[in-house]
mmCIF file of N, CA and C in Angstrom:
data_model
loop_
_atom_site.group_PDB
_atom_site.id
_atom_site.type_symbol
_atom_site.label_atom_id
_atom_site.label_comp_id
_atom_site.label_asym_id
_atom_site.label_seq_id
_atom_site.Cartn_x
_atom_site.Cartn_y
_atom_site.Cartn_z
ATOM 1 N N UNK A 1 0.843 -1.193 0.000
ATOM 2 C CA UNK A 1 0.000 0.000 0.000
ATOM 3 C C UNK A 1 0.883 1.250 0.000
ATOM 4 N N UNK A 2 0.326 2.669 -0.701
ATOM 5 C CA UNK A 2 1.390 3.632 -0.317
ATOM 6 C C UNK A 2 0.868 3.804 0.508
ATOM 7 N N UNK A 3 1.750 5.338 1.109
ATOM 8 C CA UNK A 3 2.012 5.694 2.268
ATOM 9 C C UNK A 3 2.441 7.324 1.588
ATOM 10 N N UNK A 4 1.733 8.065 2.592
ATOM 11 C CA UNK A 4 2.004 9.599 2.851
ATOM 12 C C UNK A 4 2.498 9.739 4.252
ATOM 13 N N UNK A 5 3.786 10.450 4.493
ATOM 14 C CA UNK A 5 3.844 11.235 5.593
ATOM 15 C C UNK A 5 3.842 12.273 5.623
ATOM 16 N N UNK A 6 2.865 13.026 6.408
ATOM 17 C CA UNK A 6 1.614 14.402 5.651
ATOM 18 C C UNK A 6 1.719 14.758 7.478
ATOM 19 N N UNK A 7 1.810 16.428 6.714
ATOM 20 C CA UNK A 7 1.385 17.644 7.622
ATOM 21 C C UNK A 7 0.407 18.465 7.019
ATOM 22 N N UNK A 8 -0.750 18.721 7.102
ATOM 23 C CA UNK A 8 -1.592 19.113 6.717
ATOM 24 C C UNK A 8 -1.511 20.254 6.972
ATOM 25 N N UNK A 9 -0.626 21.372 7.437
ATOM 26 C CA UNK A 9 -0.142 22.582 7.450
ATOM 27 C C UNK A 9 0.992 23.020 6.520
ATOM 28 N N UNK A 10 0.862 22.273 5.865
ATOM 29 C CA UNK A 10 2.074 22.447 4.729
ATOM 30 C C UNK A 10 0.947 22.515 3.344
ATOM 31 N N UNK A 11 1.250 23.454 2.586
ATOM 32 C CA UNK A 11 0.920 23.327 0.926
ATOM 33 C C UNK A 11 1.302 21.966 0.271
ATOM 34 N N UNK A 12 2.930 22.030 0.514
ATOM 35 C CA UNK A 12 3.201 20.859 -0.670
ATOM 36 C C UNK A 12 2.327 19.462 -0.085
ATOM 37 N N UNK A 13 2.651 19.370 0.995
ATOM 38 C CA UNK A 13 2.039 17.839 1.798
ATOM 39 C C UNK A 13 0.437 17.978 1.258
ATOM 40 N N UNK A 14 -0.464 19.165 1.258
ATOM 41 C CA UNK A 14 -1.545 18.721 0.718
ATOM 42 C C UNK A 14 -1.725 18.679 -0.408
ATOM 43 N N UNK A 15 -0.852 19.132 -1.396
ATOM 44 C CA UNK A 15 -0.905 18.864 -2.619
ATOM 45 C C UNK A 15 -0.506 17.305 -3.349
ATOM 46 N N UNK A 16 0.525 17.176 -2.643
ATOM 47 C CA UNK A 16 0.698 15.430 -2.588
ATOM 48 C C UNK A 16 -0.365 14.613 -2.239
ATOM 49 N N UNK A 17 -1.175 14.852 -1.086
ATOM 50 C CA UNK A 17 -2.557 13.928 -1.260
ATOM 51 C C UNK A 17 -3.623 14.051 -1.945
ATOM 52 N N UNK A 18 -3.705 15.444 -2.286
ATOM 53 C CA UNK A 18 -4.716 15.378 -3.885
ATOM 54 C C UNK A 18 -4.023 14.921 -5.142
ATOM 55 N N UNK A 19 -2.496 14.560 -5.344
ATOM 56 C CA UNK A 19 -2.301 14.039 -6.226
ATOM 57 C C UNK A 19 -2.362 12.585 -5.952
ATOM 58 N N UNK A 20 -1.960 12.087 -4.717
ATOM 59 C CA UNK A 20 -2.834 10.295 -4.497
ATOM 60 C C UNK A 20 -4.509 10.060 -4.641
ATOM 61 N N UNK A 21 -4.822 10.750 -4.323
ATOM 62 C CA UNK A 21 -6.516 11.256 -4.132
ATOM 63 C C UNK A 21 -6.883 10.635 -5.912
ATOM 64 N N UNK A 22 -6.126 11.658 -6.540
ATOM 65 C CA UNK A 22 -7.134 11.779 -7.582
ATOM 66 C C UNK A 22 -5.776 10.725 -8.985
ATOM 67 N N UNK A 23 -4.887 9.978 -8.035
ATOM 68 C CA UNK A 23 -4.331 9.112 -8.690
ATOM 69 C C UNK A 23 -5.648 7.312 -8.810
ATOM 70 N N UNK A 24 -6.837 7.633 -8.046
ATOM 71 C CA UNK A 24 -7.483 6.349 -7.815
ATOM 72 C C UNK A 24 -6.800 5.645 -7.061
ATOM 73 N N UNK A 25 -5.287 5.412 -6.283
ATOM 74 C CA UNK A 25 -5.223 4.446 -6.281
ATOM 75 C C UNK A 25 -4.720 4.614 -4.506
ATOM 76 N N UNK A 26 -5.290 3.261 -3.598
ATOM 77 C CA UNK A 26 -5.297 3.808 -2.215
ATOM 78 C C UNK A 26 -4.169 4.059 -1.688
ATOM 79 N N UNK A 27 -4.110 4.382 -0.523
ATOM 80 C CA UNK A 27 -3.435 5.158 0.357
ATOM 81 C C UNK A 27 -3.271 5.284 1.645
ATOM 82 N N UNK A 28 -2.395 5.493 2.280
ATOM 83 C CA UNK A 28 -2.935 5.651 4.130
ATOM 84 C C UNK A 28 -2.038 7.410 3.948
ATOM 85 N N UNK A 29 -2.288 7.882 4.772
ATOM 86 C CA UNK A 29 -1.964 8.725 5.522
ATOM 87 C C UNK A 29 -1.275 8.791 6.770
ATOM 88 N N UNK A 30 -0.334 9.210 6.814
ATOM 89 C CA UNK A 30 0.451 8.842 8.162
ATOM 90 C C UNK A 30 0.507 10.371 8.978
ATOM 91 N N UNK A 31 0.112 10.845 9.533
ATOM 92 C CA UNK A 31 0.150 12.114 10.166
ATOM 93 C C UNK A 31 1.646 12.417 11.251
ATOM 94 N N UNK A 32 2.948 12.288 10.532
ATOM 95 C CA UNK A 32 4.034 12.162 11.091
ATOM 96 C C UNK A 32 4.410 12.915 12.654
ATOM 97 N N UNK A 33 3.933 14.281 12.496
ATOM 98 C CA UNK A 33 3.969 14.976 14.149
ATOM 99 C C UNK A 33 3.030 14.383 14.788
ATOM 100 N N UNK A 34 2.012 13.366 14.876
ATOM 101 C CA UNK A 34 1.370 12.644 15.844
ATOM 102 C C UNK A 34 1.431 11.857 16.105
ATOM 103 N N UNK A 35 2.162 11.094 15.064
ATOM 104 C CA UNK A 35 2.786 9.528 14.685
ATOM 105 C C UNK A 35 4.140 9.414 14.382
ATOM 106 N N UNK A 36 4.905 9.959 15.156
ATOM 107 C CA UNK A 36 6.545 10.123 15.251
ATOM 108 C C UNK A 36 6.992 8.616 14.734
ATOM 109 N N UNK A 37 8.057 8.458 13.544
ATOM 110 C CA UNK A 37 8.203 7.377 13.660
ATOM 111 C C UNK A 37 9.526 7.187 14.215
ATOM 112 N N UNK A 38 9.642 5.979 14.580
ATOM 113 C CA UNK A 38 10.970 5.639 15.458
ATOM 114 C C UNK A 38 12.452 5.624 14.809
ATOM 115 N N UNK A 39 13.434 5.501 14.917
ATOM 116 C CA UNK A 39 14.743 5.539 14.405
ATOM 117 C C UNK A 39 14.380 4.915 13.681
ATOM 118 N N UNK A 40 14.152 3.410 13.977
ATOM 119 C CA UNK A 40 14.714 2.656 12.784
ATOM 120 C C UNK A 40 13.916 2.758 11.685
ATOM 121 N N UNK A 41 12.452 3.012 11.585
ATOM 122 C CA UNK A 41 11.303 3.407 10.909
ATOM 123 C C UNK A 41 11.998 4.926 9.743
ATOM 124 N N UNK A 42 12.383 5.750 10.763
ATOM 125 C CA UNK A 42 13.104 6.678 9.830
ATOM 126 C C UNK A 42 14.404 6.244 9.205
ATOM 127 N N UNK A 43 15.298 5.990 9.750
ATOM 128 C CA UNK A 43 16.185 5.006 8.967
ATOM 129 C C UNK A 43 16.012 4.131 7.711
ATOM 130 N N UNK A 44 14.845 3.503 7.982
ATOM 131 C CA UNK A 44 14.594 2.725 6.981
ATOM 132 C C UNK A 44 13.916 3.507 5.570
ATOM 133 N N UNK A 45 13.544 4.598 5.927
ATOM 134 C CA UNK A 45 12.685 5.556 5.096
ATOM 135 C C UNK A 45 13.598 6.001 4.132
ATOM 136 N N UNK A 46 15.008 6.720 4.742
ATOM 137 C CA UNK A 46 16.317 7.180 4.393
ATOM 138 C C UNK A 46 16.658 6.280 3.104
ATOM 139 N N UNK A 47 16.675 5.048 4.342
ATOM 140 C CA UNK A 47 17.469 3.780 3.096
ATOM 141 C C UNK A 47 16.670 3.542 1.446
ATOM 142 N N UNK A 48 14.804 3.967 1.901
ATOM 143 C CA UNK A 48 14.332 3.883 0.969
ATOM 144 C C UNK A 48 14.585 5.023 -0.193
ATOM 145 N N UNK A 49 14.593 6.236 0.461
ATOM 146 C CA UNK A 49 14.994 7.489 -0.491
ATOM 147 C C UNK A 49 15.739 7.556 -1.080
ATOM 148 N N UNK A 50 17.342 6.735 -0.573
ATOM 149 C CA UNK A 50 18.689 6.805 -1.162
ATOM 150 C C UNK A 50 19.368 7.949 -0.575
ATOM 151 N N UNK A 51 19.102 8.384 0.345
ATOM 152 C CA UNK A 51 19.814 9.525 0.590
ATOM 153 C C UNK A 51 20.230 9.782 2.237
ATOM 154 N N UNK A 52 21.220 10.765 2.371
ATOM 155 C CA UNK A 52 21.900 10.551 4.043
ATOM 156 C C UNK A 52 20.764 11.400 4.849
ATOM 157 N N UNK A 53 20.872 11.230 6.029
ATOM 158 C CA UNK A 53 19.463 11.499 6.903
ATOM 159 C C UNK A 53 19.491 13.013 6.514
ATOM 160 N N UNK A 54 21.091 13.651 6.774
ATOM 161 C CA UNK A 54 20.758 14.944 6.553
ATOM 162 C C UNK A 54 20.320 15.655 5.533
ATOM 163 N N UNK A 55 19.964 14.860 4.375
ATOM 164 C CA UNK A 55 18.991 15.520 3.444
ATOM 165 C C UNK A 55 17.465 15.016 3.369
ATOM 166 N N UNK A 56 16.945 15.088 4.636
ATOM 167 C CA UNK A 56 15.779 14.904 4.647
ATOM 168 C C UNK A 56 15.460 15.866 6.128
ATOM 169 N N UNK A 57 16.525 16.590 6.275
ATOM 170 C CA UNK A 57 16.163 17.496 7.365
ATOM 171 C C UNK A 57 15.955 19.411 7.123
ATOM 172 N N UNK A 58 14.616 19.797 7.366
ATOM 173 C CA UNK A 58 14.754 20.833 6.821
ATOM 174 C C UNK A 58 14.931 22.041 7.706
ATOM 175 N N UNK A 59 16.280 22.264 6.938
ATOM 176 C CA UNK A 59 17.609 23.304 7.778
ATOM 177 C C UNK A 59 16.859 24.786 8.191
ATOM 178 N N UNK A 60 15.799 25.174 7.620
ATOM 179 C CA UNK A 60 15.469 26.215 7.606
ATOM 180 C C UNK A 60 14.358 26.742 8.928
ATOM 181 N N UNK A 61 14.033 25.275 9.633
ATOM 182 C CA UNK A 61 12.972 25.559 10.649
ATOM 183 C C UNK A 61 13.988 25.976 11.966
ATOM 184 N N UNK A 62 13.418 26.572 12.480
ATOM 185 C CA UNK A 62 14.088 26.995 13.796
ATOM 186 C C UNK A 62 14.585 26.033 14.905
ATOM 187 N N UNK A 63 14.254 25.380 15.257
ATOM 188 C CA UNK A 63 14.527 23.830 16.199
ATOM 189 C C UNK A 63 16.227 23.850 15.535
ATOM 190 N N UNK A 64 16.261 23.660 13.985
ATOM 191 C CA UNK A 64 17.751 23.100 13.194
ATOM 192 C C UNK A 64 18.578 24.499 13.491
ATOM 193 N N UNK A 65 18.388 25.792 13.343
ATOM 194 C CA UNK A 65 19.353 27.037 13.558
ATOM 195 C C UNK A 65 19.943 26.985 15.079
ATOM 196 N N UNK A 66 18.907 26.574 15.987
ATOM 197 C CA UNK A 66 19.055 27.111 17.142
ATOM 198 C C UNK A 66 19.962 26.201 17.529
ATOM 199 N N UNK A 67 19.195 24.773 17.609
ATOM 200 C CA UNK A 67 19.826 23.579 18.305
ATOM 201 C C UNK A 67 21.415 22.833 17.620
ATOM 202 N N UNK A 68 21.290 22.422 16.282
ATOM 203 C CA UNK A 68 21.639 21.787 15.862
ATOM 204 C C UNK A 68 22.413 22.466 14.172
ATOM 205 N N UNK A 69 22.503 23.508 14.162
ATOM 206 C CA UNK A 69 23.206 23.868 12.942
ATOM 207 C C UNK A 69 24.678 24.612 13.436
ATOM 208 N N UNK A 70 25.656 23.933 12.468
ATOM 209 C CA UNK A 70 27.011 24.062 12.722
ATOM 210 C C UNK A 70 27.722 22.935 13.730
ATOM 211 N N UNK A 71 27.067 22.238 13.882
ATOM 212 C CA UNK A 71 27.019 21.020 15.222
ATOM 213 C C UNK A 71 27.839 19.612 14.285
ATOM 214 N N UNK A 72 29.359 19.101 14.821
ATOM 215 C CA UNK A 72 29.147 17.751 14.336
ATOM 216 C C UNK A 72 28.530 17.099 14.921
ATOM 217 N N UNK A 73 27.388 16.351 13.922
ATOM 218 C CA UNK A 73 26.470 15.457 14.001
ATOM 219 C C UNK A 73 26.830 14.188 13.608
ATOM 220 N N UNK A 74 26.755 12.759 13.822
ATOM 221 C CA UNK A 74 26.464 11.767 13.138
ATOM 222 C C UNK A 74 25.474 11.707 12.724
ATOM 223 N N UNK A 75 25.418 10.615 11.686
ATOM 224 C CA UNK A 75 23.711 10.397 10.969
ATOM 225 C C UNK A 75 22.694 10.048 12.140
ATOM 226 N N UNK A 76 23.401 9.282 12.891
ATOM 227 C CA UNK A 76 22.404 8.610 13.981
ATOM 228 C C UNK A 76 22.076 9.758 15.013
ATOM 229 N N UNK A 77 22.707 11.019 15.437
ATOM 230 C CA UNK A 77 22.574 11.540 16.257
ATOM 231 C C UNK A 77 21.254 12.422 15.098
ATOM 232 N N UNK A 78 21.719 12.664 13.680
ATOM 233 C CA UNK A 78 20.294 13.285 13.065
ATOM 234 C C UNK A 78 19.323 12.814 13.144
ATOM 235 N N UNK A 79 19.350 11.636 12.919
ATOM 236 C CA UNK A 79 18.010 10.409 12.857
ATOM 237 C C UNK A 79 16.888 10.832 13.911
ATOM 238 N N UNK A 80 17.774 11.228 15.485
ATOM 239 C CA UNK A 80 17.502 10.993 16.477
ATOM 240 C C UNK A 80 16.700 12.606 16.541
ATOM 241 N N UNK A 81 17.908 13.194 16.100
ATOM 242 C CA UNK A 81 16.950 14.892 16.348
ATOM 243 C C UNK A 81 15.866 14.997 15.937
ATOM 244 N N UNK A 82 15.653 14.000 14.237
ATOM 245 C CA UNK A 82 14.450 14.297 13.620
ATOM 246 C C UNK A 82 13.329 14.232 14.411
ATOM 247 N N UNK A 83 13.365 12.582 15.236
ATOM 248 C CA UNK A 83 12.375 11.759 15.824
ATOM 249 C C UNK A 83 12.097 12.694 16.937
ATOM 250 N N UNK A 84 12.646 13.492 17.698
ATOM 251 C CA UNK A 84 12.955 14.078 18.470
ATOM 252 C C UNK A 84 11.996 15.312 18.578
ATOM 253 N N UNK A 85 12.444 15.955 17.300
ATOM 254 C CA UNK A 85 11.630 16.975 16.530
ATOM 255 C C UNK A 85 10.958 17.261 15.271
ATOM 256 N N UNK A 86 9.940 16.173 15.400
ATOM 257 C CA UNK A 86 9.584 15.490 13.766
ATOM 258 C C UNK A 86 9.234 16.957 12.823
ATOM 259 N N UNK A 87 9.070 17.955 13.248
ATOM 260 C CA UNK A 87 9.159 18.988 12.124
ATOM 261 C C UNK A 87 10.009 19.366 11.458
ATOM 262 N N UNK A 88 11.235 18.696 11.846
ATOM 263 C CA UNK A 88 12.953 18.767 11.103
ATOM 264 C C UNK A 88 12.466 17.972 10.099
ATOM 265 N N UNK A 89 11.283 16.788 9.687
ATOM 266 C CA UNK A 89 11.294 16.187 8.673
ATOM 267 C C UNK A 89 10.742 16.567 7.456
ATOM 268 N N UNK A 90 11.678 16.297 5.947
ATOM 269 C CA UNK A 90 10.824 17.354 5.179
ATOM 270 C C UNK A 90 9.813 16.284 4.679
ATOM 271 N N UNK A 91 8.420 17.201 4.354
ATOM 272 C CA UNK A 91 7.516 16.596 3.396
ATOM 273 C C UNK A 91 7.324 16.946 2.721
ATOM 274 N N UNK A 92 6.124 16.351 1.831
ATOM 275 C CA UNK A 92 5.447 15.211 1.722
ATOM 276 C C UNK A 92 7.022 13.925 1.746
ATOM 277 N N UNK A 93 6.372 12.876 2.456
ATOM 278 C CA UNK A 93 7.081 11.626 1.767
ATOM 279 C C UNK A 93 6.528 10.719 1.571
ATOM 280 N N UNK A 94 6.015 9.950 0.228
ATOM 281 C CA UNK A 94 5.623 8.862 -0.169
ATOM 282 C C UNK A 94 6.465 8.092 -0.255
ATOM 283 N N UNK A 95 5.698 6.755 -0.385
ATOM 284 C CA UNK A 95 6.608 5.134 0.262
ATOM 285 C C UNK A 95 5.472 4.646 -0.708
ATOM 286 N N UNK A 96 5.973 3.866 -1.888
ATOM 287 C CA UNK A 96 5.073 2.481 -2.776
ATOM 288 C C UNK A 96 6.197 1.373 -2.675
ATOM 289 N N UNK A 97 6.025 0.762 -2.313
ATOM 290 C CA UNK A 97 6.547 -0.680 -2.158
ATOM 291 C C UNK A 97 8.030 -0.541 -1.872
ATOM 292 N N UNK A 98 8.896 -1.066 -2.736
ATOM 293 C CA UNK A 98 10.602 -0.617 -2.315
ATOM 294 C C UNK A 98 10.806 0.981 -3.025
ATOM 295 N N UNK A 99 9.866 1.482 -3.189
ATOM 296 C CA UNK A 99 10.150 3.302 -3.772
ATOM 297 C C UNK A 99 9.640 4.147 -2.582
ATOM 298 N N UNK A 100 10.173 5.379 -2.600
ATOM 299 C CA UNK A 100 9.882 6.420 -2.098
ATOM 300 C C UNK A 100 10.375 8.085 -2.813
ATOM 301 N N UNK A 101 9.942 8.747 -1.906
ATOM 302 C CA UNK A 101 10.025 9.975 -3.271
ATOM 303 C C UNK A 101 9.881 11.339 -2.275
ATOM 304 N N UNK A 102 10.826 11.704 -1.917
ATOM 305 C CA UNK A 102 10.301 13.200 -1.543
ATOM 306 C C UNK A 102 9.029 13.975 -1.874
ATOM 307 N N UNK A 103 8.253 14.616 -1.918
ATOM 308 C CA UNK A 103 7.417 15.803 -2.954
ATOM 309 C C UNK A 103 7.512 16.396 -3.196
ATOM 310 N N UNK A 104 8.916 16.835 -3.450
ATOM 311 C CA UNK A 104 9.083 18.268 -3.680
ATOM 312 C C UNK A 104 9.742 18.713 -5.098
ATOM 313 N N UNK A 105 9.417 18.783 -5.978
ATOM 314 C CA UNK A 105 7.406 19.222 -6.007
ATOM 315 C C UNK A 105 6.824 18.131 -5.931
ATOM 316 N N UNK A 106 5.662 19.127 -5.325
ATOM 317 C CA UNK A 106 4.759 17.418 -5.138
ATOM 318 C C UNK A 106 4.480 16.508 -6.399
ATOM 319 N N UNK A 107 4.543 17.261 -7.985
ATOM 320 C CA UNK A 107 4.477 16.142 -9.277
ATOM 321 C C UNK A 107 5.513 15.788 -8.841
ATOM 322 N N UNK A 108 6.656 15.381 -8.255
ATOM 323 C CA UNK A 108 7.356 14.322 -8.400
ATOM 324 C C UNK A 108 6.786 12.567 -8.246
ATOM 325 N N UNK A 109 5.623 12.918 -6.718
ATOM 326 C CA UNK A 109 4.667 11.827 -6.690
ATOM 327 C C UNK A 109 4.324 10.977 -7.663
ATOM 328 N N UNK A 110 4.548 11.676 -8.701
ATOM 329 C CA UNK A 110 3.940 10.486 -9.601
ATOM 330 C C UNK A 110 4.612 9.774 -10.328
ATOM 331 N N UNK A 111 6.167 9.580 -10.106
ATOM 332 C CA UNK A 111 7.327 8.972 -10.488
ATOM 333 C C UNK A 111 6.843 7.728 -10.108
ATOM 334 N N UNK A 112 6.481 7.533 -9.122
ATOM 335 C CA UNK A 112 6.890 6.209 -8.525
ATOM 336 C C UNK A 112 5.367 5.521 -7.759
ATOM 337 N N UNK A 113 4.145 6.078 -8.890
ATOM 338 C CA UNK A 113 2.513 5.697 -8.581
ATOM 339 C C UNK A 113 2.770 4.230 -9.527
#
């Protein structure tokens, strides 16, 4: 099944579920700041994206300036901030089977429907 991890205070994140919406084809919704997922859950997300944790962290929210920018980090100590402070995570992120896909832009979504 896919999978959205959706903030519904975000543009792009709702634009990504009207593009599953009106792809026909189902879906869950994962509401990530209520449904924090765990290291290894994010880890595994990473592994699905292809990419190092720290590009799935977005540098620009305040939590990352204050706390954690200019900081050596390991990946695992990012992993941990994300989970920590799941608004460090960027969205939309869709998950179809062994694919996943940033949204940004959200037509990227449809790479991998």
């Amino acid at each position: 099944m896919i999978k959205i991890y959706h903030n519904n205070r975000c543009s792009k994140s709702r634009s990504g579920v009207a593009i599953l919406e009106d792809s026909g084809k189902k879906f869950e919704i994962v509401k990530y700041l209520d449904n924090v997922p765990t290291v290894e859950e994010l880890s595994e997300i990473i592994n699905l994206l292809n990419i190092t944790p720290i590009e799935l962290v977005r540098k620009n929210e305040k939590i990352w300036k204050e706390n954690f920018k200019g900081k050596e980090l390991s990946d695992v100590d990012i992993i941990k901030a994300m989970v920590e402070n799941p608004k460090l995570i960027e969205r939309p992120i869709v998950i179809n089977g062994d694919k996943a896909i940033i949204g940004r832009p959200p037509e990227d979504i449809t790479k991998i429907l």
